[in-house]
PDB file of C-alpha atoms in Angstrom:
ATOM      1  CA  UNK R   1     -34.895 -13.548  -2.041  1.00 51.00           C
ATOM      2  CA  UNK R   2     -32.254 -14.606   0.458  1.00 54.00           C
ATOM      3  CA  UNK R   3     -32.199 -18.407   0.585  1.00 54.00           C
ATOM      4  CA  UNK R   4     -31.544 -18.606   4.364  1.00 58.00           C
ATOM      5  CA  UNK R   5     -34.704 -16.545   4.936  1.00 70.00           C
ATOM      6  CA  UNK R   6     -36.768 -18.907   2.811  1.00 75.00           C
ATOM      7  CA  UNK R   7     -35.291 -22.024   4.401  1.00 76.00           C
ATOM      8  CA  UNK R   8     -36.126 -20.698   7.875  1.00 78.00           C
ATOM      9  CA  UNK R   9     -39.864 -20.515   7.098  1.00 81.00           C
ATOM     10  CA  UNK R  10     -41.836 -23.550   8.320  1.00 80.00           C
ATOM     11  CA  UNK R  11     -43.370 -24.205   4.899  1.00 80.00           C
ATOM     12  CA  UNK R  12     -39.893 -24.652   3.359  1.00 82.00           C
ATOM     13  CA  UNK R  13     -37.910 -25.924   6.335  1.00 80.00           C
ATOM     14  CA  UNK R  14     -35.834 -29.005   5.585  1.00 79.00           C
ATOM     15  CA  UNK R  15     -36.518 -29.073   1.845  1.00 83.00           C
ATOM     16  CA  UNK R  16     -33.637 -30.230  -0.315  1.00 85.00           C
ATOM     17  CA  UNK R  17     -31.936 -27.883  -2.772  1.00 86.00           C
ATOM     18  CA  UNK R  18     -33.651 -29.395  -5.830  1.00 86.00           C
ATOM     19  CA  UNK R  19     -37.088 -28.812  -4.318  1.00 85.00           C
ATOM     20  CA  UNK R  20     -36.178 -25.264  -3.299  1.00 85.00           C
ATOM     21  CA  UNK R  21     -34.903 -24.586  -6.827  1.00 86.00           C
ATOM     22  CA  UNK R  22     -38.342 -25.554  -8.162  1.00 85.00           C
ATOM     23  CA  UNK R  23     -40.287 -23.486  -5.631  1.00 85.00           C
ATOM     24  CA  UNK R  24     -38.325 -20.299  -4.978  1.00 85.00           C
ATOM     25  CA  UNK R  25     -38.525 -18.725  -8.468  1.00 88.00           C
ATOM     26  CA  UNK R  26     -42.318 -18.811  -8.289  1.00 89.00           C
ATOM     27  CA  UNK R  27     -42.460 -16.585  -5.192  1.00 89.00           C
ATOM     28  CA  UNK R  28     -42.355 -12.782  -5.105  1.00 92.00           C
ATOM     29  CA  UNK R  29     -41.345 -10.580  -2.170  1.00 91.00           C
ATOM     30  CA  UNK R  30     -43.956  -8.048  -1.035  1.00 95.00           C
ATOM     31  CA  UNK R  31     -44.037  -5.347   1.647  1.00 96.00           C
ATOM     32  CA  UNK R  32     -47.089  -3.920   3.430  1.00 98.00           C
ATOM     33  CA  UNK R  33     -47.413  -0.760   5.504  1.00 98.00           C
ATOM     34  CA  UNK R  34     -49.314  -0.341   8.757  1.00 98.00           C
ATOM     35  CA  UNK R  35     -53.045  -0.554   8.093  1.00 97.00           C
ATOM     36  CA  UNK R  36     -52.583  -1.710   4.502  1.00 98.00           C
ATOM     37  CA  UNK R  37     -55.188  -4.162   3.242  1.00 98.00           C
ATOM     38  CA  UNK R  38     -53.457  -7.131   1.631  1.00 98.00           C
ATOM     39  CA  UNK R  39     -56.740  -8.463   0.240  1.00 98.00           C
ATOM     40  CA  UNK R  40     -60.442  -7.832   0.843  1.00 97.00           C
ATOM     41  CA  UNK R  41     -63.043 -10.400   1.820  1.00 96.00           C
ATOM     42  CA  UNK R  42     -64.805 -11.424  -1.385  1.00 96.00           C
ATOM     43  CA  UNK R  43     -61.952 -10.287  -3.666  1.00 97.00           C
ATOM     44  CA  UNK R  44     -60.654 -12.756  -6.267  1.00 97.00           C
ATOM     45  CA  UNK R  45     -58.334 -15.255  -4.541  1.00 96.00           C
ATOM     46  CA  UNK R  46     -55.144 -14.911  -6.530  1.00 97.00           C
ATOM     47  CA  UNK R  47     -52.202 -15.287  -4.124  1.00 97.00           C
ATOM     48  CA  UNK R  48     -51.035 -17.344  -1.186  1.00 94.00           C
ATOM     49  CA  UNK R  49     -48.767 -15.485   1.278  1.00 95.00           C
ATOM     50  CA  UNK R  50     -46.076 -16.564   3.728  1.00 92.00           C
ATOM     51  CA  UNK R  51     -45.264 -13.902   6.307  1.00 93.00           C
ATOM     52  CA  UNK R  52     -41.528 -13.239   6.693  1.00 92.00           C
ATOM     53  CA  UNK R  53     -41.881 -10.582   9.401  1.00 93.00           C
ATOM     54  CA  UNK R  54     -44.502  -8.254  10.820  1.00 96.00           C
ATOM     55  CA  UNK R  55     -48.088  -9.074  11.713  1.00 97.00           C
ATOM     56  CA  UNK R  56     -51.245  -9.595   9.658  1.00 97.00           C
ATOM     57  CA  UNK R  57     -54.772  -9.704  11.045  1.00 96.00           C
ATOM     58  CA  UNK R  58     -57.322 -11.948   9.390  1.00 94.00           C
ATOM     59  CA  UNK R  59     -60.748 -10.358   9.655  1.00 94.00           C
ATOM     60  CA  UNK R  60     -64.173 -11.722   8.793  1.00 91.00           C
ATOM     61  CA  UNK R  61     -67.379  -9.759   8.384  1.00 90.00           C
ATOM     62  CA  UNK R  62     -70.559 -11.801   8.651  1.00 86.00           C
ATOM     63  CA  UNK R  63     -73.502 -10.531   6.613  1.00 86.00           C
ATOM     64  CA  UNK R  64     -75.374  -9.502   9.738  1.00 84.00           C
ATOM     65  CA  UNK R  65     -72.648  -8.219  12.017  1.00 82.00           C
ATOM     66  CA  UNK R  66     -69.516  -6.261  12.713  1.00 87.00           C
ATOM     67  CA  UNK R  67     -66.124  -7.202  11.321  1.00 88.00           C
ATOM     68  CA  UNK R  68     -64.274  -9.633  13.619  1.00 85.00           C
ATOM     69  CA  UNK R  69     -60.567 -10.325  13.954  1.00 88.00           C
ATOM     70  CA  UNK R  70     -60.375 -14.088  13.581  1.00 85.00           C
ATOM     71  CA  UNK R  71     -56.638 -14.557  14.026  1.00 87.00           C
ATOM     72  CA  UNK R  72     -53.255 -12.874  13.812  1.00 90.00           C
ATOM     73  CA  UNK R  73     -50.605 -14.197  11.467  1.00 92.00           C
ATOM     74  CA  UNK R  74     -47.048 -13.973  12.757  1.00 89.00           C
ATOM     75  CA  UNK R  75     -43.648 -14.704  11.237  1.00 89.00           C
ATOM     76  CA  UNK R  76     -43.686 -17.904   9.195  1.00 86.00           C
ATOM     77  CA  UNK R  77     -47.485 -18.001   9.068  1.00 88.00           C
ATOM     78  CA  UNK R  78     -49.437 -18.650   5.889  1.00 90.00           C
ATOM     79  CA  UNK R  79     -52.495 -16.681   4.809  1.00 94.00           C
ATOM     80  CA  UNK R  80     -54.611 -16.244   1.707  1.00 94.00           C
ATOM     81  CA  UNK R  81     -54.859 -19.993   1.309  1.00 85.00           C
ATOM     82  CA  UNK R  82     -58.140 -19.678  -0.602  1.00 90.00           C
ATOM     83  CA  UNK R  83     -55.879 -19.156  -3.633  1.00 91.00           C
ATOM     84  CA  UNK R  84     -54.090 -22.453  -2.988  1.00 86.00           C
ATOM     85  CA  UNK R  85     -57.406 -24.269  -2.586  1.00 82.00           C
ATOM     86  CA  UNK R  86     -58.689 -23.038  -5.934  1.00 85.00           C
ATOM     87  CA  UNK R  87     -61.467 -20.920  -4.444  1.00 90.00           C
ATOM     88  CA  UNK R  88     -62.738 -18.015  -6.511  1.00 94.00           C
ATOM     89  CA  UNK R  89     -62.608 -15.466  -3.704  1.00 96.00           C
ATOM     90  CA  UNK R  90     -61.066 -14.859  -0.299  1.00 96.00           C
ATOM     91  CA  UNK R  91     -63.353 -15.768   2.599  1.00 92.00           C
ATOM     92  CA  UNK R  92     -61.841 -13.103   4.846  1.00 94.00           C
ATOM     93  CA  UNK R  93     -59.826  -9.892   4.761  1.00 97.00           C
ATOM     94  CA  UNK R  94     -56.101  -9.542   5.577  1.00 98.00           C
ATOM     95  CA  UNK R  95     -54.730  -6.305   7.067  1.00 98.00           C
ATOM     96  CA  UNK R  96     -51.150  -5.507   8.006  1.00 98.00           C
ATOM     97  CA  UNK R  97     -51.061  -4.209  11.594  1.00 97.00           C
ATOM     98  CA  UNK R  98     -47.353  -3.335  11.437  1.00 97.00           C
ATOM     99  CA  UNK R  99     -44.704  -3.035   8.743  1.00 97.00           C
ATOM    100  CA  UNK R 100     -44.753  -6.513   7.202  1.00 96.00           C
ATOM    101  CA  UNK R 101     -42.962  -8.486   4.525  1.00 95.00           C
ATOM    102  CA  UNK R 102     -44.161 -11.652   2.856  1.00 94.00           C
ATOM    103  CA  UNK R 103     -43.463 -14.039   0.026  1.00 92.00           C
ATOM    104  CA  UNK R 104     -46.407 -14.564  -2.293  1.00 94.00           C
ATOM    105  CA  UNK R 105     -47.207 -17.051  -5.012  1.00 93.00           C
ATOM    106  CA  UNK R 106     -50.090 -17.010  -7.437  1.00 94.00           C
ATOM    107  CA  UNK R 107     -52.525 -19.880  -6.931  1.00 92.00           C
ATOM    108  CA  UNK R 108     -52.294 -20.870 -10.593  1.00 92.00           C
ATOM    109  CA  UNK R 109     -48.462 -20.987 -10.329  1.00 91.00           C
ATOM    110  CA  UNK R 110     -48.719 -23.257  -7.302  1.00 88.00           C
ATOM    111  CA  UNK R 111     -51.178 -25.523  -9.125  1.00 89.00           C
ATOM    112  CA  UNK R 112     -48.864 -25.702 -12.140  1.00 91.00           C
ATOM    113  CA  UNK R 113     -45.931 -26.594  -9.857  1.00 88.00           C
ATOM    114  CA  UNK R 114     -47.956 -29.397  -8.276  1.00 86.00           C
ATOM    115  CA  UNK R 115     -48.966 -30.765 -11.683  1.00 89.00           C
ATOM    116  CA  UNK R 116     -45.446 -30.597 -13.159  1.00 90.00           C
ATOM    117  CA  UNK R 117     -43.666 -31.926 -10.073  1.00 87.00           C
ATOM    118  CA  UNK R 118     -46.110 -34.137  -8.131  1.00 88.00           C
ATOM    119  CA  UNK R 119     -43.589 -35.159  -5.461  1.00 85.00           C
ATOM    120  CA  UNK R 120     -42.842 -31.514  -4.649  1.00 84.00           C
ATOM    121  CA  UNK R 121     -46.555 -30.702  -4.848  1.00 82.00           C
ATOM    122  CA  UNK R 122     -47.389 -33.365  -2.279  1.00 85.00           C
ATOM    123  CA  UNK R 123     -44.840 -31.937   0.157  1.00 84.00           C
ATOM    124  CA  UNK R 124     -46.184 -28.390  -0.208  1.00 83.00           C
ATOM    125  CA  UNK R 125     -49.839 -29.450  -0.044  1.00 82.00           C
ATOM    126  CA  UNK R 126     -49.236 -31.592   3.058  1.00 85.00           C
ATOM    127  CA  UNK R 127     -47.551 -28.662   4.789  1.00 82.00           C
ATOM    128  CA  UNK R 128     -50.362 -26.314   3.763  1.00 81.00           C
ATOM    129  CA  UNK R 129     -52.901 -28.808   5.097  1.00 80.00           C
ATOM    130  CA  UNK R 130     -51.129 -28.739   8.479  1.00 81.00           C
ATOM    131  CA  UNK R 131     -51.228 -24.932   8.527  1.00 74.00           C
ATOM    132  CA  UNK R 132     -54.911 -24.870   7.606  1.00 73.00           C
ATOM    133  CA  UNK R 133     -55.780 -27.451  10.272  1.00 75.00           C
ATOM    134  CA  UNK R 134     -53.935 -25.464  12.940  1.00 73.00           C
ATOM    135  CA  UNK R 135     -55.678 -22.244  11.888  1.00 66.00           C
ATOM    136  CA  UNK R 136     -59.098 -23.899  12.005  1.00 69.00           C
ATOM    137  CA  UNK R 137     -58.399 -25.183  15.519  1.00 68.00           C
ATOM    138  CA  UNK R 138     -57.438 -21.675  16.670  1.00 65.00           C
ATOM    139  CA  UNK R 139     -60.466 -20.146  14.954  1.00 60.00           C
ATOM    140  CA  UNK R 140     -62.762 -22.727  16.544  1.00 58.00           C
ATOM    141  CA  UNK R 141     -61.373 -21.901  19.986  1.00 62.00           C
ATOM    142  CA  UNK R 142     -61.764 -18.176  19.278  1.00 57.00           C
ATOM    143  CA  UNK R 143     -65.428 -18.586  18.284  1.00 59.00           C
ATOM    144  CA  UNK R 144     -66.150 -20.673  21.402  1.00 61.00           C
ATOM    145  CA  UNK R 145     -64.539 -17.988  23.591  1.00 62.00           C
ATOM    146  CA  UNK R 146     -66.611 -15.279  21.897  1.00 54.00           C
ATOM    147  CA  UNK R 147     -69.826 -17.224  22.392  1.00 58.00           C
ATOM    148  CA  UNK R 148     -69.024 -17.912  26.045  1.00 60.00           C
ATOM    149  CA  UNK R 149     -68.249 -14.229  26.591  1.00 61.00           C
ATOM    150  CA  UNK R 150     -71.558 -13.298  24.952  1.00 55.00           C
ATOM    151  CA  UNK R 151     -73.449 -15.656  27.261  1.00 56.00           C
ATOM    152  CA  UNK R 152     -71.753 -14.152  30.339  1.00 59.00           C
ATOM    153  CA  UNK R 153     -72.636 -10.577  29.353  1.00 54.00           C
TER     154      UNK R 153
END
């Protein structure tokens, strides 16, 4: 993994070399083709992903409806955070809509890192919390727009 690439991602931006040395070896580099499913809704939540390039759609299928695209993940975005939160399964599906590359880390590896190096863990968890909060705000706005559109129809 090229270090400049990692350091340019928002989750790792500005971290000192010692912290990067603790984090980087735990991440793997993965590639996804167009239309490739990264993970299915309901599948065991094993990995957290950070998108290096490409585009990933996050899709949710309610029990009583059609599958919906909830958001699009772009360069630097984080997805699959159910694994980082210790959830058993993913609450949505992730599909690559173009050639995409990402770094991934197993949820149990991330937990171990946080337990072994609490200061580093706090930094990573705070940054993940920011990402999750931003995503929830976007998703909330998306749902409101959908409901308003449904009322107008």
